[in-house]
Amino acid sequence: SSELTQDPAVSVALGQTVRITCQGDSLRSFYASWYQQKPGQAPILVFYGINNRPSGIPDRFSGSSSGNTASLTLTGAQAEDEADYYCHSRDSSGNHLVFGGGTKLTVL
Amino acid sequence: QVTLRESGPALVKPTQTLTLTCTFSGFSLSTSGMCVTWIRQSPGKALEWLARIDWDDDKYYSTFLKTRLTISKDTSKNQVVLTMTNMDPVDTATYYCARIPNYYYNYMDVWGKGTTVTVSS
């Protein structure tokens, strides 16, 4: 079982804003990172740390964290943003890594 | 340009040992803070972290699989090898390697395309 919990599915209307959340006790101590995965493709990093977006990732992707919850916010969702999104961090021991169960984002 | 590429057998039999190689370029695993990690994804399932090896040769394994996994590196060849013993059909998955450029933040900034492994007799 995953130590990071995500909603299995979220939907958003085209052009609207959606927040994908990730909960876990380890997030009180360690940063989260977020990955987008489209069918048949490897995941790509879309956000990490306090406020870091990799080069080439649109600025409509942003992240935040509070307490035991990390969030990925998509402001102005586009059709191409439809994908699975995974959060990732360390586990409570700090020595191992863990992924959330993933959130399937549907853009309506 | 940083790239990683996974290689290994596409098919293994139950009870066999799987050996996967991650060949990378564009960075050195001797650089302080650098790590390479392995992740897998069973069909239709979530990503699952397997193991990580650090620039200083520290190694970390999934709690659930640690008795079956061994990770090692050959810095001169720019390769990281993962072995998994006693393979079972439930280990059928796509296996990815990825770079972690900063062990403290632990994010995986570049991934390989993955290699699909089927476990079947």
Coordinates of N, CA and C in Angstrom, one line a residue:
Chain A
S1 N 0.8 -1.2 0.0 CA 0.0 0.0 0.0 C 0.9 1.2 0.0
S2 N 0.4 2.3 -0.6 CA 1.2 3.5 -0.8 C 1.0 4.4 0.5
E3 N 2.1 5.1 0.9 CA 2.0 6.0 2.0 C 1.6 7.4 1.5
L4 N 1.4 7.5 0.2 CA 0.9 8.8 -0.4 C -0.4 8.5 -1.0
T5 N -1.4 9.3 -0.7 CA -2.8 9.0 -1.1 C -3.3 10.1 -2.1
Q6 N -3.7 9.6 -3.2 CA -4.3 10.5 -4.3 C -5.7 10.1 -4.6
D7 N -6.5 11.0 -5.0 CA -7.8 10.7 -5.6 C -7.6 9.9 -6.9
P8 N -8.3 8.9 -7.1 CA -8.1 8.1 -8.3 C -8.4 8.8 -9.6
A9 N -9.4 9.7 -9.5 CA -9.8 10.4 -10.8 C -10.4 11.8 -10.5
V10 N -10.0 12.7 -11.4 CA -10.5 14.1 -11.2 C -10.8 14.5 -12.7
S11 N -11.9 15.4 -12.8 CA -12.2 15.9 -14.1 C -12.2 17.5 -14.0
V12 N -12.0 18.1 -15.1 CA -12.0 19.5 -15.2 C -12.5 20.0 -16.6
A13 N -13.2 21.0 -16.6 CA -13.7 21.6 -17.9 C -12.6 22.3 -18.6
L14 N -12.5 22.2 -19.9 CA -11.5 22.9 -20.6 C -11.4 24.4 -20.2
G15 N -10.2 24.8 -19.9 CA -9.9 26.1 -19.6 C -10.1 26.5 -18.1
Q16 N -10.6 25.5 -17.4 CA -10.8 25.8 -15.9 C -9.6 25.3 -15.1
T17 N -9.7 25.5 -13.8 CA -8.6 25.2 -12.9 C -9.0 24.0 -12.1
V18 N -8.0 23.1 -11.9 CA -8.1 21.9 -11.1 C -6.9 21.7 -10.2
R19 N -7.2 21.2 -9.0 CA -6.2 20.9 -8.1 C -6.1 19.4 -7.8
I20 N -5.0 18.8 -7.9 CA -4.7 17.4 -7.7 C -3.9 17.3 -6.4
T21 N -4.5 16.5 -5.4 CA -3.8 16.5 -4.1 C -3.2 15.2 -3.8
C22 N -2.3 15.2 -2.9 CA -1.5 14.1 -2.4 C -1.3 14.2 -0.9
Q23 N -1.7 13.2 -0.2 CA -1.7 13.3 1.3 C -0.8 12.2 1.8
G24 N 0.0 12.6 2.8 CA 0.9 11.6 3.5 C 1.6 12.2 4.6
D25 N 1.9 11.5 5.7 CA 2.6 12.1 6.8 C 4.0 12.5 6.4
S26 N 4.6 11.8 5.5 CA 6.0 12.2 5.2 C 6.1 13.5 4.5
L27 N 5.0 14.0 4.0 CA 5.0 15.3 3.3 C 5.2 16.5 4.3
R28 N 5.0 16.2 5.6 CA 5.3 17.2 6.6 C 6.8 17.5 6.7
S29 N 7.6 16.5 6.2 CA 9.0 16.6 6.4 C 9.8 16.7 5.1
F30 N 9.2 16.1 4.0 CA 9.9 16.0 2.7 C 9.1 16.6 1.6
Y31 N 9.8 17.1 0.6 CA 9.2 17.7 -0.6 C 8.6 16.7 -1.5
A32 N 7.5 17.1 -2.2 CA 6.9 16.2 -3.2 C 7.4 16.6 -4.6
S33 N 7.3 15.7 -5.5 CA 7.5 16.0 -6.9 C 6.3 15.4 -7.6
W34 N 6.0 15.9 -8.8 CA 4.8 15.5 -9.6 C 5.2 15.1 -11.0
Y35 N 4.6 14.1 -11.5 CA 4.9 13.5 -12.8 C 3.6 13.3 -13.6
Q36 N 3.7 13.6 -14.9 CA 2.6 13.4 -15.8 C 2.9 12.2 -16.7
Q37 N 1.9 11.3 -16.8 CA 2.1 10.2 -17.7 C 1.0 10.0 -18.6
K38 N 1.3 10.0 -19.9 CA 0.2 9.8 -20.9 C 0.3 8.3 -21.4
P39 N -0.7 7.8 -21.9 CA -0.7 6.4 -22.3 C 0.4 6.0 -23.2
G40 N 1.1 4.9 -22.8 CA 2.2 4.4 -23.6 C 3.5 5.2 -23.5
Q41 N 3.5 6.1 -22.6 CA 4.7 7.0 -22.5 C 5.3 6.9 -21.1
A42 N 6.6 7.2 -21.0 CA 7.2 7.3 -19.7 C 6.7 8.6 -19.0
P43 N 6.8 8.6 -17.7 CA 6.4 9.8 -16.9 C 7.4 10.9 -17.2
I44 N 6.9 12.1 -17.1 CA 7.7 13.3 -17.1 C 7.5 14.1 -15.9
L45 N 8.6 14.8 -15.4 CA 8.5 15.6 -14.3 C 7.8 16.9 -14.6
V46 N 6.8 17.3 -13.8 CA 6.1 18.6 -14.1 C 6.3 19.7 -13.0
F47 N 6.6 19.2 -11.8 CA 6.8 20.2 -10.7 C 7.5 19.5 -9.6
Y48 N 8.4 20.2 -8.9 CA 9.1 19.6 -7.7 C 9.5 20.7 -6.7
G49 N 9.7 20.2 -5.5 CA 10.2 21.1 -4.5 C 9.3 22.1 -4.1
I50 N 9.8 23.3 -3.6 CA 9.0 24.3 -3.1 C 8.2 25.0 -4.3
N51 N 9.0 25.4 -5.3 CA 8.4 26.1 -6.4 C 9.2 26.0 -7.7
N52 N 9.3 24.8 -8.1 CA 10.2 24.5 -9.3 C 9.5 23.8 -10.4
R53 N 9.5 24.4 -11.5 CA 8.9 23.8 -12.7 C 10.1 23.6 -13.8
P54 N 10.2 22.4 -14.2 CA 11.3 22.1 -15.2 C 11.1 22.9 -16.5
S55 N 12.2 23.1 -17.1 CA 12.2 23.8 -18.4 C 11.3 23.1 -19.4
G56 N 10.5 23.8 -20.1 CA 9.6 23.3 -21.0 C 8.2 22.9 -20.5
I57 N 8.0 23.0 -19.2 CA 6.7 22.7 -18.6 C 5.9 24.0 -18.6
P58 N 4.7 24.0 -19.1 CA 3.9 25.3 -19.1 C 3.7 25.9 -17.8
D59 N 3.6 27.2 -17.7 CA 3.5 27.8 -16.4 C 2.1 27.7 -15.8
R60 N 1.2 27.0 -16.5 CA -0.1 26.7 -16.0 C -0.1 25.6 -14.9
F61 N 1.1 24.9 -14.8 CA 1.3 23.9 -13.8 C 2.0 24.6 -12.6
S62 N 1.4 24.5 -11.4 CA 2.1 25.0 -10.2 C 1.9 24.0 -9.1
G63 N 2.7 24.2 -8.0 CA 2.6 23.3 -6.9 C 2.6 24.0 -5.6
S64 N 2.1 23.3 -4.6 CA 2.1 23.9 -3.2 C 2.1 22.8 -2.2
S65 N 2.3 23.2 -1.0 CA 2.3 22.2 0.1 C 1.9 22.8 1.4
S66 N 1.1 22.1 2.2 CA 0.7 22.5 3.5 C 0.4 21.3 4.4
G67 N 1.1 21.3 5.5 CA 1.0 20.2 6.4 C 1.3 18.9 5.7
N68 N 0.3 17.9 5.7 CA 0.6 16.6 5.1 C 0.0 16.5 3.7
T69 N -0.2 17.6 3.1 CA -0.8 17.6 1.7 C 0.0 18.4 0.8
A70 N 0.3 17.8 -0.4 CA 0.9 18.5 -1.5 C -0.1 18.6 -2.6
S71 N 0.0 19.7 -3.3 CA -1.0 19.9 -4.4 C -0.4 20.3 -5.7
L72 N -0.9 19.8 -6.8 CA -0.5 20.3 -8.1 C -1.8 21.0 -8.7
T73 N -1.6 22.2 -9.1 CA -2.7 23.0 -9.6 C -2.5 23.3 -11.1
L74 N -3.5 23.0 -11.8 CA -3.5 23.3 -13.3 C -4.4 24.4 -13.6
T75 N -3.9 25.6 -14.0 CA -4.7 26.7 -14.2 C -5.0 26.9 -15.7
G76 N -6.2 26.7 -16.1 CA -6.5 26.8 -17.5 C -6.2 25.5 -18.2
A77 N -6.8 24.4 -17.8 CA -6.5 23.1 -18.3 C -6.7 23.0 -19.8
Q78 N -5.8 22.4 -20.5 CA -5.9 22.1 -21.9 C -6.1 20.7 -22.2
A79 N -6.6 20.4 -23.4 CA -6.9 19.0 -23.8 C -5.7 18.1 -23.6
E80 N -4.5 18.7 -23.9 CA -3.3 17.9 -23.9 C -2.8 17.6 -22.5
D81 N -3.5 18.2 -21.5 CA -3.1 17.9 -20.1 C -3.8 16.6 -19.6
E82 N -4.7 16.1 -20.3 CA -5.4 14.8 -19.9 C -4.3 13.7 -19.8
A83 N -4.2 13.2 -18.6 CA -3.1 12.2 -18.3 C -3.3 11.7 -16.9
D84 N -2.4 10.8 -16.6 CA -2.3 10.3 -15.2 C -1.2 11.2 -14.5
Y85 N -1.5 11.6 -13.3 CA -0.5 12.4 -12.5 C -0.2 11.6 -11.2
Y86 N 1.1 11.6 -10.9 CA 1.6 10.9 -9.8 C 2.4 11.8 -8.9
C87 N 2.2 11.8 -7.6 CA 3.1 12.5 -6.7 C 4.1 11.5 -6.2
H88 N 5.2 12.0 -5.7 CA 6.3 11.2 -5.2 C 7.0 11.9 -4.1
S89 N 7.5 11.2 -3.2 CA 8.3 11.8 -2.1 C 9.1 10.6 -1.4
R90 N 9.7 11.0 -0.3 CA 10.2 9.9 0.6 C 9.1 9.4 1.5
D91 N 9.4 8.2 2.0 CA 8.5 7.6 3.0 C 8.8 8.2 4.4
S92 N 8.1 7.8 5.4 CA 8.2 8.4 6.7 C 9.6 8.2 7.3
S93 N 10.3 7.1 6.9 CA 11.6 6.8 7.4 C 12.6 7.8 6.8
G94 N 12.3 8.3 5.6 CA 13.2 9.2 4.9 C 14.2 8.4 4.0
N95 N 14.3 7.1 4.1 CA 15.3 6.4 3.4 C 14.7 5.8 2.1
H96 N 13.5 5.7 2.0 CA 12.9 5.1 0.8 C 12.0 6.0 0.1
L97 N 11.8 5.8 -1.2 CA 10.9 6.6 -2.0 C 9.6 6.0 -2.2
V98 N 8.6 6.8 -2.5 CA 7.2 6.2 -2.6 C 6.5 7.1 -3.6
F99 N 5.6 6.5 -4.4 CA 4.7 7.2 -5.3 C 3.3 7.1 -4.7
G100 N 2.5 8.1 -5.0 CA 1.1 8.0 -4.8 C 0.4 7.1 -5.8
G101 N -0.8 6.8 -5.6 CA -1.5 5.8 -6.4 C -1.9 6.4 -7.8
G102 N -1.7 7.7 -8.0 CA -2.0 8.3 -9.3 C -3.4 8.8 -9.3
T103 N -3.5 9.9 -10.1 CA -4.8 10.5 -10.4 C -5.0 10.6 -11.8
K104 N -6.1 10.1 -12.3 CA -6.4 10.2 -13.8 C -7.2 11.5 -14.0
L105 N -6.6 12.4 -14.7 CA -7.2 13.7 -15.0 C -7.9 13.6 -16.4
T106 N -9.2 13.9 -16.3 CA -10.0 14.0 -17.6 C -10.3 15.5 -17.8
V107 N -10.1 16.0 -19.0 CA -10.4 17.3 -19.4 C -11.6 17.2 -20.3
L108 N -12.7 17.8 -19.8 CA -14.0 17.7 -20.5 C -14.2 18.8 -21.5
Chain B
Q1 N 23.1 16.8 -23.2 CA 21.7 16.2 -23.1 C 21.8 14.9 -22.3
V2 N 20.9 14.9 -21.3 CA 20.8 13.7 -20.4 C 19.9 12.7 -21.0
T3 N 20.4 11.5 -21.2 CA 19.5 10.4 -21.6 C 19.8 9.1 -20.8
L4 N 18.7 8.3 -20.6 CA 18.9 7.0 -20.0 C 18.1 6.0 -20.8
R5 N 18.7 4.8 -20.9 CA 18.1 3.7 -21.7 C 18.1 2.4 -20.9
E6 N 17.0 1.8 -20.8 CA 16.9 0.5 -20.1 C 17.1 -0.6 -21.1
S7 N 17.7 -1.7 -20.7 CA 17.9 -2.9 -21.5 C 17.8 -4.1 -20.7
G8 N 17.3 -5.2 -21.3 CA 17.2 -6.4 -20.6 C 16.3 -7.4 -21.4
P9 N 16.1 -8.6 -20.9 CA 15.2 -9.5 -21.6 C 13.8 -9.1 -21.5
A10 N 13.1 -9.4 -22.6 CA 11.7 -9.1 -22.7 C 10.8 -10.1 -22.0
L11 N 11.4 -11.3 -21.9 CA 10.7 -12.5 -21.4 C 11.6 -13.3 -20.4
V12 N 11.1 -13.5 -19.2 CA 11.8 -14.4 -18.3 C 10.8 -15.4 -17.7
K13 N 11.3 -16.5 -17.3 CA 10.5 -17.6 -16.8 C 10.4 -17.4 -15.3
P14 N 9.3 -17.9 -14.7 CA 9.1 -17.9 -13.3 C 10.3 -18.5 -12.6
T15 N 10.7 -18.0 -11.5 CA 11.9 -18.4 -10.6 C 13.2 -17.9 -11.2
Q16 N 13.3 -17.4 -12.4 CA 14.5 -16.9 -12.9 C 14.9 -15.6 -12.3
T17 N 16.2 -15.2 -12.5 CA 16.6 -13.9 -12.1 C 16.6 -12.9 -13.3
L18 N 16.1 -11.7 -13.0 CA 16.0 -10.7 -14.1 C 17.2 -9.8 -13.8
T19 N 17.9 -9.4 -14.9 CA 19.0 -8.5 -14.9 C 18.7 -7.4 -15.9
L20 N 18.6 -6.1 -15.4 CA 18.3 -5.0 -16.2 C 19.5 -4.0 -16.1
T21 N 19.8 -3.4 -17.2 CA 20.8 -2.4 -17.3 C 20.3 -1.0 -17.7
C22 N 20.7 0.0 -17.0 CA 20.4 1.3 -17.3 C 21.7 2.0 -17.8
T23 N 21.7 2.3 -19.1 CA 22.9 3.0 -19.6 C 22.5 4.5 -19.8
F24 N 23.4 5.3 -19.3 CA 23.0 6.8 -19.3 C 24.2 7.6 -19.9
S25 N 23.8 8.8 -20.3 CA 24.8 9.7 -20.8 C 24.4 11.1 -20.4
G26 N 25.3 12.0 -20.5 CA 25.1 13.4 -20.2 C 25.3 13.8 -18.7
F27 N 25.6 12.9 -17.9 CA 26.0 13.2 -16.5 C 26.8 12.0 -16.0
S28 N 27.4 12.3 -14.8 CA 28.3 11.3 -14.2 C 27.7 10.9 -12.8
L29 N 27.7 9.7 -12.5 CA 27.2 9.2 -11.3 C 28.2 9.3 -10.2
S30 N 29.4 9.9 -10.5 CA 30.4 10.3 -9.5 C 30.1 11.7 -9.0
T31 N 29.3 12.5 -9.6 CA 29.0 13.8 -9.1 C 28.2 13.8 -7.8
S32 N 28.7 14.6 -6.9 CA 28.1 14.6 -5.5 C 26.6 14.9 -5.6
G33 N 25.8 14.1 -5.0 CA 24.4 14.4 -5.0 C 23.6 13.6 -6.0
M34 N 24.3 13.0 -7.0 CA 23.6 12.4 -8.1 C 23.2 11.0 -7.7
C35 N 22.0 10.6 -8.2 CA 21.5 9.2 -8.0 C 20.8 8.7 -9.2
V36 N 20.7 7.4 -9.3 CA 19.9 6.7 -10.3 C 18.9 5.8 -9.6
T37 N 17.7 5.8 -10.1 CA 16.7 5.0 -9.5 C 16.0 4.1 -10.5
W38 N 15.4 3.0 -10.0 CA 14.5 2.1 -10.8 C 13.1 2.2 -10.3
I39 N 12.2 2.2 -11.2 CA 10.7 2.2 -11.0 C 10.1 1.2 -11.9
R40 N 9.0 0.6 -11.5 CA 8.3 -0.2 -12.4 C 6.8 0.1 -12.4
Q41 N 6.1 -0.4 -13.4 CA 4.7 -0.1 -13.6 C 4.0 -1.4 -14.2
S42 N 3.3 -2.1 -13.4 CA 2.5 -3.2 -13.9 C 1.4 -2.7 -14.8
P43 N 0.9 -3.5 -15.7 CA -0.1 -3.0 -16.6 C -1.3 -2.5 -15.9
G44 N -1.7 -1.2 -16.2 CA -2.8 -0.6 -15.7 C -2.7 -0.2 -14.2
K45 N -1.5 -0.3 -13.7 CA -1.3 0.0 -12.3 C -0.4 1.3 -12.1
A46 N -0.2 1.7 -10.8 CA 0.5 2.9 -10.5 C 2.0 2.6 -10.6
L47 N 2.8 3.7 -10.6 CA 4.2 3.6 -10.5 C 4.6 3.0 -9.2
E48 N 5.7 2.2 -9.2 CA 6.2 1.6 -8.0 C 7.7 1.8 -7.9
W49 N 8.2 2.4 -6.8 CA 9.6 2.6 -6.7 C 10.3 1.3 -6.3
L50 N 11.5 1.0 -6.8 CA 12.2 -0.2 -6.6 C 13.5 0.0 -5.8
A51 N 14.3 0.8 -6.3 CA 15.7 0.9 -5.7 C 16.3 2.2 -6.2
R52 N 17.3 2.6 -5.4 CA 18.1 3.8 -5.7 C 19.6 3.6 -5.4
I53 N 20.5 4.1 -6.2 CA 21.9 4.1 -5.9 C 22.4 5.5 -6.0
D54 N 23.2 5.8 -5.0 CA 23.7 7.2 -4.9 C 25.2 7.3 -5.4
W55 N 25.6 8.5 -5.6 CA 27.0 8.8 -6.1 C 28.1 8.2 -5.2
D56 N 27.7 8.1 -3.9 CA 28.7 7.6 -2.9 C 28.5 6.1 -2.7
D57 N 27.7 5.4 -3.6 CA 27.5 4.0 -3.6 C 26.5 3.6 -2.5
D58 N 25.8 4.5 -1.8 CA 24.8 4.1 -0.9 C 23.6 3.5 -1.7
K59 N 22.9 2.6 -1.2 CA 21.9 1.9 -1.9 C 20.6 1.8 -1.0
Y60 N 19.5 1.9 -1.6 CA 18.2 1.9 -0.9 C 17.2 1.0 -1.7
Y61 N 16.4 0.2 -1.0 CA 15.5 -0.7 -1.7 C 14.1 -0.6 -1.2
S62 N 13.2 -0.9 -2.0 CA 11.8 -1.0 -1.6 C 11.7 -2.0 -0.4
T63 N 11.0 -1.6 0.6 CA 10.8 -2.4 1.8 C 10.2 -3.8 1.4
F64 N 9.3 -3.7 0.4 CA 8.5 -4.9 0.0 C 9.4 -5.9 -0.8
L65 N 10.4 -5.4 -1.5 CA 11.1 -6.2 -2.5 C 12.6 -6.3 -2.1
K66 N 13.0 -5.8 -1.0 CA 14.5 -5.7 -0.7 C 15.2 -7.0 -0.7
T67 N 14.5 -8.1 -0.3 CA 15.2 -9.4 -0.3 C 15.5 -9.9 -1.7
R68 N 14.8 -9.3 -2.7 CA 15.0 -9.8 -4.1 C 15.8 -8.9 -5.0
L69 N 16.1 -7.7 -4.5 CA 16.7 -6.7 -5.4 C 18.2 -6.5 -5.0
T70 N 19.0 -6.2 -6.1 CA 20.3 -5.8 -5.9 C 20.6 -4.7 -7.0
I71 N 21.1 -3.5 -6.5 CA 21.4 -2.5 -7.4 C 22.9 -2.2 -7.4
S72 N 23.5 -1.9 -8.5 CA 25.0 -1.7 -8.5 C 25.2 -0.7 -9.6
K73 N 26.4 -0.1 -9.6 CA 26.8 0.8 -10.6 C 28.2 0.6 -11.2
D74 N 28.4 0.9 -12.4 CA 29.7 0.9 -13.0 C 29.9 2.3 -13.6
T75 N 30.6 3.1 -12.8 CA 30.7 4.5 -13.1 C 31.5 4.7 -14.4
S76 N 32.5 3.8 -14.7 CA 33.3 4.0 -15.9 C 32.5 3.7 -17.1
K77 N 31.5 2.8 -17.0 CA 30.6 2.5 -18.2 C 29.3 3.3 -18.2
N78 N 29.1 4.2 -17.2 CA 27.9 4.9 -17.1 C 26.7 4.0 -17.1
Q79 N 26.7 3.0 -16.3 CA 25.6 2.0 -16.2 C 25.2 1.7 -14.7
V80 N 24.0 1.5 -14.6 CA 23.4 1.0 -13.3 C 22.7 -0.3 -13.6
V81 N 22.9 -1.3 -12.8 CA 22.3 -2.6 -13.0 C 21.4 -3.0 -11.9
L82 N 20.3 -3.5 -12.2 CA 19.3 -4.0 -11.2 C 19.1 -5.4 -11.4
T83 N 19.2 -6.2 -10.4 CA 18.8 -7.6 -10.5 C 17.7 -7.9 -9.6
M84 N 16.8 -8.7 -10.0 CA 15.6 -9.1 -9.2 C 15.5 -10.7 -9.3
T85 N 15.6 -11.3 -8.2 CA 15.6 -12.8 -8.1 C 14.2 -13.3 -8.0
N86 N 14.1 -14.6 -8.3 CA 12.8 -15.3 -8.1 C 11.6 -14.6 -8.8
M87 N 11.7 -14.4 -10.0 CA 10.7 -13.7 -10.8 C 9.4 -14.5 -10.8
D88 N 8.3 -13.7 -10.8 CA 6.9 -14.3 -10.7 C 6.1 -13.5 -11.7
P89 N 5.0 -14.2 -12.2 CA 4.2 -13.4 -13.2 C 3.7 -12.1 -12.7
V90 N 3.6 -11.9 -11.4 CA 3.1 -10.5 -10.9 C 4.2 -9.5 -11.1
D91 N 5.4 -9.9 -11.4 CA 6.5 -9.0 -11.7 C 6.5 -8.5 -13.2
T92 N 5.5 -9.0 -13.9 CA 5.4 -8.5 -15.3 C 5.1 -7.0 -15.2
A93 N 5.9 -6.2 -15.9 CA 5.8 -4.7 -15.8 C 6.7 -4.0 -16.8
T94 N 6.5 -2.7 -16.9 CA 7.5 -1.9 -17.6 C 8.4 -1.4 -16.5
Y95 N 9.7 -1.5 -16.8 CA 10.7 -1.1 -15.8 C 11.4 0.1 -16.3
Y96 N 11.5 1.2 -15.5 CA 12.1 2.4 -15.9 C 13.3 2.7 -15.0
C97 N 14.3 3.3 -15.6 CA 15.3 4.0 -14.7 C 15.2 5.5 -14.9
A98 N 15.6 6.2 -13.9 CA 15.5 7.7 -13.9 C 16.7 8.3 -13.2
R99 N 17.0 9.5 -13.5 CA 18.0 10.2 -12.8 C 17.4 11.1 -11.7
I100 N 18.1 11.1 -10.6 CA 17.8 12.0 -9.5 C 19.0 12.9 -9.3
P101 N 18.9 14.2 -9.8 CA 20.1 15.0 -9.8 C 20.5 15.6 -8.5
N102 N 19.6 15.5 -7.5 CA 19.8 16.1 -6.2 C 19.2 15.2 -5.1
Y103 N 20.0 14.5 -4.4 CA 19.5 13.4 -3.5 C 18.6 14.0 -2.4
Y104 N 18.8 15.3 -2.1 CA 18.0 15.9 -1.0 C 16.6 16.1 -1.5
Y105 N 16.4 16.7 -2.7 CA 15.1 16.9 -3.2 C 14.4 15.7 -3.8
N106 N 15.2 14.8 -4.3 CA 14.7 13.5 -4.7 C 13.8 13.4 -5.9
Y107 N 13.8 14.5 -6.7 CA 13.0 14.4 -7.9 C 13.7 13.7 -9.0
M108 N 12.9 13.1 -9.9 CA 13.4 12.3 -11.0 C 13.2 13.2 -12.3
D109 N 14.3 13.8 -12.7 CA 14.1 14.8 -13.8 C 14.2 14.2 -15.2
V110 N 14.8 13.1 -15.4 CA 14.9 12.5 -16.7 C 14.7 11.0 -16.6
W111 N 13.8 10.5 -17.4 CA 13.4 9.0 -17.3 C 13.8 8.4 -18.6
G112 N 14.1 7.1 -18.6 CA 14.3 6.3 -19.8 C 12.9 6.0 -20.3
K113 N 12.8 5.4 -21.5 CA 11.6 5.1 -22.1 C 10.9 3.8 -21.5
G114 N 11.7 3.1 -20.8 CA 11.2 1.9 -20.2 C 11.5 0.6 -21.0
T115 N 11.5 -0.5 -20.3 CA 11.6 -1.8 -21.0 C 10.6 -2.7 -20.4
T116 N 9.9 -3.4 -21.2 CA 8.8 -4.2 -20.8 C 9.3 -5.7 -20.6
V117 N 9.0 -6.2 -19.4 CA 9.4 -7.5 -19.0 C 8.1 -8.3 -18.7
T118 N 8.0 -9.5 -19.4 CA 6.9 -10.4 -19.2 C 7.5 -11.6 -18.5
V119 N 6.8 -12.1 -17.4 CA 7.2 -13.3 -16.7 C 6.2 -14.4 -17.0
S120 N 6.6 -15.4 -17.7 CA 5.8 -16.4 -18.1 C 6.6 -17.7 -18.5
S121 N 6.0 -18.8 -18.2 CA 6.6 -20.1 -18.6 C 6.3 -20.5 -20.0

